[in-house]
Short mmCIF file of C-alpha atoms in Angstrom, two decimals:
data_model
loop_
_atom_site.label_atom_id
_atom_site.label_comp_id
_atom_site.label_asym_id
_atom_site.label_seq_id
_atom_site.Cartn_x
_atom_site.Cartn_y
_atom_site.Cartn_z
CA MET J 164 131.74 81.80 139.83
CA GLY J 165 131.14 78.31 141.39
CA LEU J 166 133.91 75.39 140.05
CA LEU J 167 131.08 73.80 138.08
CA ALA J 168 130.13 77.41 136.34
CA PHE J 169 134.48 78.41 135.20
CA LEU J 170 134.89 74.94 134.43
CA LYS J 171 133.11 75.21 131.70
CA THR J 172 134.24 78.03 130.10
CA GLN J 173 137.74 76.73 129.67
CA PHE J 174 138.47 75.53 126.43
CA VAL J 175 140.46 72.44 126.74
CA LEU J 176 137.23 71.32 128.46
CA HIS J 177 135.26 72.64 124.78
CA LEU J 178 138.29 70.39 122.99
CA LEU J 179 137.05 67.52 124.79
CA VAL J 180 133.40 67.85 124.59
CA GLY J 181 134.00 68.78 120.20
CA PHE J 182 137.03 65.34 120.58
CA VAL J 183 134.15 62.95 121.27
CA PHE J 184 131.62 65.06 119.08
CA VAL J 185 134.22 64.96 116.42
CA VAL J 186 135.63 60.77 116.59
CA SER J 187 132.68 59.39 117.70
CA GLY J 188 130.75 60.80 114.13
CA LEU J 189 134.04 59.09 112.22
CA VAL J 190 132.49 55.66 114.04
CA ILE J 191 128.86 56.38 112.99
CA ASN J 192 129.81 57.97 109.95
CA PHE J 193 131.37 54.42 108.59
CA VAL J 194 128.95 52.09 110.75
CA GLN J 195 126.45 53.63 108.75
CA LEU J 196 128.08 53.42 105.47
CA CYS J 197 128.57 50.08 106.63
CA THR J 198 124.50 48.89 107.08
CA LEU J 199 124.16 50.44 102.73
CA ALA J 200 125.12 46.23 102.43
CA LEU J 201 121.01 45.56 103.99
CA TRP J 202 118.66 48.07 101.99
CA PRO J 203 118.45 45.31 99.32
CA VAL J 204 118.22 42.59 102.01
CA SER J 205 115.71 45.08 104.93
CA LYS J 206 115.73 49.23 103.56
CA GLN J 207 112.86 49.62 106.58
CA LEU J 208 116.12 47.12 109.06
CA TYR J 209 118.18 50.01 107.34
CA ARG J 210 115.98 52.87 108.93
CA ARG J 211 116.11 51.47 111.70
CA LEU J 212 119.26 51.26 112.66
CA ASN J 213 120.22 53.90 111.11
CA CYS J 214 117.80 55.94 113.23
CA ARG J 215 119.85 55.31 116.31
CA LEU J 216 123.52 56.12 114.56
CA ALA J 217 121.78 59.38 114.41
CA TYR J 218 120.83 59.58 117.76
CA SER J 219 123.79 58.46 119.60
CA LEU J 220 125.20 61.59 117.30
CA TRP J 221 122.51 64.19 117.64
CA SER J 222 122.08 63.14 121.05
CA GLN J 223 125.30 64.98 122.28
CA LEU J 224 124.06 68.35 120.46
CA VAL J 225 121.01 67.71 122.91
CA MET J 226 123.37 67.07 125.79
CA LEU J 227 125.49 70.36 125.59
CA LEU J 228 121.55 72.25 125.23
CA GLU J 229 120.22 69.25 128.74
CA TRP J 230 123.03 68.86 131.17
CA TRP J 231 125.44 71.36 130.19
CA SER J 232 124.66 74.57 129.89
CA CYS J 233 119.87 73.45 131.72
CA THR J 234 118.38 75.60 129.54
CA GLU J 235 114.94 75.03 129.52
CA CYS J 236 112.61 74.84 127.30
CA THR J 237 108.56 75.11 128.03
CA LEU J 238 106.28 74.69 125.59
CA PHE J 239 102.88 76.37 124.95
CA THR J 240 99.84 74.59 124.05
CA ASP J 241 97.31 72.16 125.15
CA GLN J 242 96.99 68.67 126.45
CA ALA J 243 95.50 66.90 123.73
CA THR J 244 97.82 68.49 121.23
CA VAL J 245 101.07 66.81 123.55
CA GLU J 246 99.30 63.60 123.72
CA ARG J 247 99.82 63.69 120.36
CA PHE J 248 103.64 63.93 120.11
CA GLY J 249 105.37 61.20 119.23
CA LYS J 250 102.79 59.10 118.41
CA GLU J 251 102.48 60.94 114.48
CA HIS J 252 104.13 61.59 111.50
CA ALA J 253 104.15 65.78 111.29
CA VAL J 254 105.05 68.52 109.77
CA ILE J 255 106.97 71.09 112.07
CA ILE J 256 107.17 75.31 110.63
CA LEU J 257 109.22 76.58 112.64
CA ASN J 258 110.42 80.63 112.71
CA HIS J 259 114.30 80.81 111.50
CA ASN J 260 115.47 83.82 114.15
CA PHE J 261 118.15 82.66 115.87
CA GLU J 262 121.33 80.40 116.20
CA ILE J 263 120.15 77.51 118.35
CA ASP J 264 116.58 76.96 117.08
CA PHE J 265 117.26 73.38 116.02
CA LEU J 266 118.65 72.38 119.16
CA CYS J 267 115.54 73.25 120.64
CA GLY J 268 114.01 71.81 117.50
CA TRP J 269 115.68 68.57 118.69
CA THR J 270 115.61 68.89 122.54
CA MET J 271 111.74 68.26 121.60
CA CYS J 272 112.21 65.59 119.21
CA GLU J 273 114.38 63.85 122.00
CA ARG J 274 111.96 64.35 124.98
CA PHE J 275 108.98 63.36 122.72
CA GLY J 276 111.00 60.22 121.19
CA VAL J 277 111.50 60.72 117.78
CA LEU J 278 115.38 62.65 117.44
CA GLY J 279 116.50 59.55 115.41
CA SER J 280 113.70 59.81 112.19
CA SER J 281 113.96 63.35 112.53
CA LYS J 282 114.08 64.84 109.45
CA VAL J 283 114.67 68.59 107.78
CA LEU J 284 114.86 69.93 103.95
CA ALA J 285 118.07 70.86 103.59
CA LYS J 286 120.29 72.95 101.94
CA LYS J 287 122.36 70.97 99.95
CA GLU J 288 125.57 72.92 100.66
CA LEU J 289 124.84 70.74 104.24
CA LEU J 290 125.38 67.42 102.41
CA TYR J 291 129.47 68.23 102.06
CA VAL J 292 129.62 68.82 106.41
CA PRO J 293 131.64 66.59 107.42
CA LEU J 294 129.07 64.23 110.36
CA ILE J 295 126.33 67.00 109.79
CA GLY J 296 125.81 66.13 106.06
CA TRP J 297 126.37 62.11 105.79
CA THR J 298 124.43 61.68 108.34
CA TRP J 299 121.60 63.55 106.96
CA TYR J 300 122.66 62.00 104.04
CA PHE J 301 122.37 58.44 105.66
CA LEU J 302 118.55 59.24 107.08
CA GLU J 303 116.98 59.89 103.81
CA ILE J 304 116.84 63.57 104.44
CA VAL J 305 115.65 65.76 100.97
CA PHE J 306 118.69 68.23 99.93
CA CYS J 307 117.80 71.42 97.57
CA LYS J 308 119.92 73.98 96.03
CA ARG J 309 117.24 75.98 97.08
CA LYS J 310 116.35 77.01 92.66
CA TRP J 311 112.72 75.67 92.68
CA GLU J 312 113.42 74.64 88.74
CA GLU J 313 115.94 72.24 89.49
CA ASP J 314 115.19 71.31 92.66
CA ARG J 315 111.31 70.22 92.11
CA ASP J 316 112.13 66.95 90.80
CA THR J 317 114.46 65.94 93.56
CA VAL J 318 112.34 66.84 96.17
CA ILE J 319 108.67 65.32 95.52
CA GLU J 320 110.98 61.96 95.33
CA GLY J 321 113.07 62.22 97.84
CA LEU J 322 110.08 63.33 100.13
CA LYS J 323 107.06 60.30 97.92
CA ARG J 324 110.30 57.98 99.48
CA LEU J 325 109.04 58.81 103.08
CA SER J 326 106.09 57.83 102.57
CA ASP J 327 106.87 54.31 104.44
CA TYR J 328 109.32 54.93 106.56
CA PRO J 329 109.11 52.74 109.70
CA GLU J 330 109.01 55.44 112.71
CA TYR J 331 106.71 58.83 113.36
CA MET J 332 109.03 61.01 112.31
CA TRP J 333 108.73 65.22 112.12
CA PHE J 334 109.65 67.07 108.73
CA LEU J 335 111.37 69.90 109.65
CA LEU J 336 110.17 73.50 107.19
CA TYR J 337 111.96 76.78 107.54
CA CYS J 338 109.43 78.21 105.35
CA GLU J 339 111.41 81.75 104.91
CA GLY J 340 114.07 79.69 103.50
CA THR J 341 117.33 81.12 105.27
CA ARG J 342 117.99 82.74 109.33
CA PHE J 343 116.33 85.89 109.85
CA THR J 344 118.38 88.91 109.59
CA GLU J 345 117.52 92.48 109.43
CA THR J 346 118.70 92.49 105.49
CA LYS J 347 116.20 90.47 104.77
CA HIS J 348 113.70 91.67 106.33
CA ARG J 349 114.22 94.54 104.82
CA VAL J 350 114.11 92.36 101.42
CA SER J 351 111.90 90.76 101.83
CA MET J 352 109.04 92.75 102.75
CA GLU J 353 109.44 94.74 99.83
CA VAL J 354 109.07 91.67 97.70
CA ALA J 355 106.03 90.93 100.07
CA ALA J 356 104.52 95.20 98.46
CA ALA J 357 105.94 94.24 95.01
CA LYS J 358 103.42 90.92 94.93
CA GLY J 359 100.08 92.73 97.64
CA LEU J 360 100.86 90.65 100.91
CA PRO J 361 100.81 91.69 104.53
CA VAL J 362 104.86 92.96 106.03
CA LEU J 363 105.44 90.64 108.39
CA LYS J 364 106.84 92.40 111.59
CA TYR J 365 109.04 89.72 113.13
CA HIS J 366 109.61 87.29 110.06
CA LEU J 367 110.48 86.91 106.35
CA LEU J 368 108.24 85.88 103.60
CA PRO J 369 107.29 82.45 103.46
CA ARG J 370 108.35 80.78 100.18
CA THR J 371 105.55 78.38 100.11
CA LYS J 372 106.17 75.65 97.17
CA GLY J 373 109.06 73.84 99.61
CA PHE J 374 105.75 73.35 101.91
CA THR J 375 103.00 73.21 99.61
CA THR J 376 104.97 69.99 97.61
CA ALA J 377 105.39 69.30 101.12
CA VAL J 378 101.57 68.98 102.20
CA LYS J 379 101.24 67.60 99.09
CA CYS J 380 103.78 64.46 98.20
CA LEU J 381 103.24 63.28 102.29
CA ARG J 382 99.13 63.06 102.40
CA GLY J 383 98.32 59.87 103.63
CA THR J 384 101.22 60.04 105.94
CA VAL J 385 101.99 62.96 107.48
CA ALA J 386 99.20 63.83 110.23
CA ALA J 387 99.07 66.90 110.45
CA VAL J 388 101.02 70.01 111.03
CA TYR J 389 102.71 71.58 114.13
CA ASP J 390 103.60 75.27 113.24
CA VAL J 391 106.59 75.67 116.09
CA THR J 392 107.12 79.69 116.64
CA LEU J 393 109.89 80.10 119.08
CA ASN J 394 111.65 83.21 121.51
CA PHE J 395 113.61 83.22 124.64
CA ARG J 396 113.39 84.98 127.41
CA GLY J 397 114.51 87.95 128.44
CA ASN J 398 115.43 88.86 124.82
CA LYS J 399 118.81 86.64 124.67
CA ASN J 400 120.00 85.96 121.89
CA PRO J 401 121.25 82.16 122.13
CA SER J 402 124.53 80.99 119.89
CA LEU J 403 126.08 77.54 120.02
CA LEU J 404 129.68 78.65 122.00
CA GLY J 405 126.92 80.65 125.40
CA ILE J 406 125.75 76.63 124.90
CA LEU J 407 129.25 75.71 124.90
CA TYR J 408 130.79 77.91 127.53
CA GLY J 409 127.38 76.98 129.88
CA LYS J 410 125.26 79.49 129.25
CA LYS J 411 121.47 78.75 130.54
CA TYR J 412 118.75 79.75 128.81
CA GLU J 413 114.44 79.94 128.64
CA ALA J 414 113.29 79.08 125.42
CA ASP J 415 109.38 78.94 125.26
CA MET J 416 107.97 77.51 122.19
CA CYS J 417 104.39 78.61 121.47
CA VAL J 418 102.51 74.77 119.63
CA ARG J 419 99.14 75.35 117.31
CA ARG J 420 98.59 71.76 115.52
CA PHE J 421 96.56 71.73 111.88
CA PRO J 422 95.52 67.98 110.96
CA LEU J 423 96.66 67.58 107.45
CA GLU J 424 92.62 68.01 106.19
CA GLU J 425 92.24 71.91 107.69
CA ILE J 426 95.60 72.56 104.47
CA PRO J 427 93.28 72.87 101.45
CA LEU J 428 94.61 70.47 98.30
CA ASP J 429 94.98 72.98 96.04
CA GLU J 430 98.79 74.47 95.61
CA LYS J 431 96.77 78.13 95.33
CA GLU J 432 95.14 78.20 98.39
CA ALA J 433 97.70 76.30 100.45
CA ALA J 434 100.02 78.98 99.69
CA GLN J 435 97.35 81.16 100.67
CA TRP J 436 97.52 79.55 104.17
CA LEU J 437 100.72 79.70 104.51
CA HIS J 438 100.83 83.29 104.15
CA LYS J 439 98.16 83.65 106.61
CA LEU J 440 99.82 81.20 109.16
CA TYR J 441 102.18 83.68 109.06
CA GLN J 442 100.42 86.68 110.01
CA GLU J 443 99.41 84.70 112.72
CA LYS J 444 102.51 83.62 113.68
CA ASP J 445 103.45 87.29 114.23
CA ALA J 446 100.96 88.57 115.48
CA LEU J 447 101.66 85.12 118.69
CA GLN J 448 105.43 87.08 118.21
CA GLU J 449 103.83 90.49 118.64
CA MET J 450 102.86 88.94 122.29
CA TYR J 451 105.29 87.39 123.71
CA ASN J 452 106.93 90.92 123.09
CA GLN J 453 104.93 92.58 125.38
CA LYS J 454 103.67 89.73 127.87
CA GLY J 455 106.55 87.57 127.92
CA VAL J 456 104.61 84.27 127.19
CA PHE J 457 102.69 82.85 124.85
CA PRO J 458 99.81 81.93 125.10
CA GLY J 459 98.13 78.41 125.71
CA GLU J 460 99.12 76.26 128.77
CA GLN J 461 102.60 75.72 129.84
CA PHE J 462 104.03 72.31 129.68
CA LYS J 463 107.23 71.17 130.49
CA PRO J 464 108.26 67.83 129.44
CA ALA J 465 110.94 66.47 131.74
CA ARG J 466 114.68 65.52 130.31
CA ARG J 467 115.64 62.36 130.51
CA PRO J 468 118.54 60.73 130.85
CA TRP J 469 119.44 59.48 126.83
CA THR J 470 121.84 61.55 126.03
CA LEU J 471 123.81 62.23 128.78
CA LEU J 472 124.31 58.49 129.49
CA ASN J 473 125.40 58.25 125.60
CA PHE J 474 127.41 61.61 126.10
CA LEU J 475 129.69 59.68 128.35
CA SER J 476 130.26 56.30 127.08
CA TRP J 477 131.76 57.81 124.59
CA ALA J 478 134.05 59.47 126.51
CA THR J 479 134.55 57.03 128.64
CA ILE J 480 135.58 54.82 124.83
CA LEU J 481 137.60 57.99 123.21
CA LEU J 482 138.99 59.64 125.87
CA SER J 483 140.70 57.06 128.02
CA PRO J 484 142.88 56.01 125.54
CA LEU J 485 143.55 59.48 124.32
CA PHE J 486 144.85 60.83 127.48
CA SER J 487 147.41 57.30 127.01
CA PHE J 488 148.39 59.38 124.02
CA VAL J 489 149.15 62.00 124.86
CA LEU J 490 150.86 60.68 128.33
CA GLY J 491 153.01 58.75 126.44
CA VAL J 492 154.26 61.85 123.88
CA PHE J 493 155.04 64.29 126.62
CA ALA J 494 156.71 61.16 128.94
CA SER J 495 158.92 60.50 124.89
CA GLY J 496 160.30 64.51 125.48
CA SER J 497 160.19 64.17 122.20
CA PRO J 498 160.25 68.08 120.20
CA LEU J 499 159.36 66.25 117.21
CA LEU J 500 156.18 64.26 118.65
CA ILE J 501 155.09 67.21 120.94
CA LEU J 502 154.88 70.21 118.62
CA THR J 503 153.09 67.46 115.97
CA PHE J 504 150.67 67.00 118.28
CA LEU J 505 150.05 70.48 119.43
CA GLY J 506 150.27 70.60 116.03
CA PHE J 507 147.13 69.08 115.93
CA VAL J 508 145.45 70.28 117.94
CA GLY J 509 144.87 73.47 117.15
CA ALA J 510 144.13 71.88 113.46
CA ALA J 511 141.29 69.87 115.87
CA SER J 512 140.60 73.55 117.27
CA PHE J 513 139.69 74.48 114.17
CA GLY J 514 138.26 71.50 112.33
CA VAL J 515 135.87 72.58 115.71
CA ARG J 516 134.56 75.85 115.69
CA ARG J 517 134.65 75.46 112.33
CA LEU J 518 131.51 73.22 112.56
CA ILE J 519 130.07 75.55 115.01
CA GLY J 520 129.86 78.73 113.21
CA VAL J 521 127.74 76.53 110.99
CA THR J 522 125.04 77.89 112.54
CA GLU J 523 126.03 81.41 113.22
CA ILE J 524 124.17 84.04 111.68
CA GLU J 525 126.53 86.41 110.28
CA LYS J 526 127.78 83.26 109.07
CA GLY J 527 124.91 82.42 107.46
CA SER J 528 123.95 81.81 103.37
CA SER J 529 123.12 84.86 101.07
CA TYR J 530 120.32 83.21 100.14
CA GLY J 531 117.28 85.72 101.21
CA ASN J 532 119.61 88.76 99.66
CA GLN J 533 119.66 88.04 96.07
CA GLU J 534 116.73 90.20 95.70
CA PHE J 535 118.58 92.73 96.64
CA LYS J 536 121.23 93.20 94.82
CA LYS J 537 119.70 92.64 91.77
CA LYS J 538 118.13 95.61 92.79
CA GLU J 539 121.76 97.38 93.71
#
């Protein structure tokens, strides 16, 4: 193991990276709060500023993927599709099998200039997660309780509000509703059999309401749907902790572009279109497991330096006073000050670990198991 690889495994460095992310995030959230005063004056200026503030936070996570772990992301698609990336509003459909699938999506957003303006249909619980939920609130992210009767009006209103968004956005939908697990898959396929729908091997049964509503509300704004099927070489199952420890992964993403005009206007027909799409995604995963590649030309968009420069800027601003403070604490010789500081370090490490825990599969929501509980 080289020196750099060894350093990447050290808890102290992880704590420093977490410190920079958390403190910079709190600063960014405060500035975002101040920008609310701009909304009545210029809504579009408010949005543009918040896109850049969000970029300054999210790009730190992308930096970990691109520069810290040096994970490679390869696109399997065609030249015409690549040429449209970052030049149109789009709905993204991504399979939800991995802890870092969102991060792979973000790195593509960053490389095509839409990271700060990226959107997602997110579960409402995330709204209350510090940094993540707070930043999303200022970005006008659409939150839902995943109970359609309660969500309908909120989701429709939130989507329609994005119709005049000033910067190109990619709106992410996890149509499966929750991350894939064997238990959820078994329950999901029982539901599929009861409804007479085809069985899926690698995905959960897609929930169509969010998709059909998003397509309906964003017609005239969104130009296309990008279907993205993600997998990792070597049958790897990466984690955010693995990224933090500097583990390198190789992500492959099959991207297919569907002009919005090809998606039926009728809600039932649009739902059938989505079910057919997931059958195709299942076939793509089967092909990948057999051949180790997706169909299509391979593209490796170059990583850009801005994520690294952004993190180094924040680290320079925040770590210099931190080091001075730590030296002052230990130079004081006061047991009380030293113990208080160590207690703060412990609390900070616990907080960072909890933030990482949001992405872990085993700590995912119980959504998708409800049918199973009823049967029991």
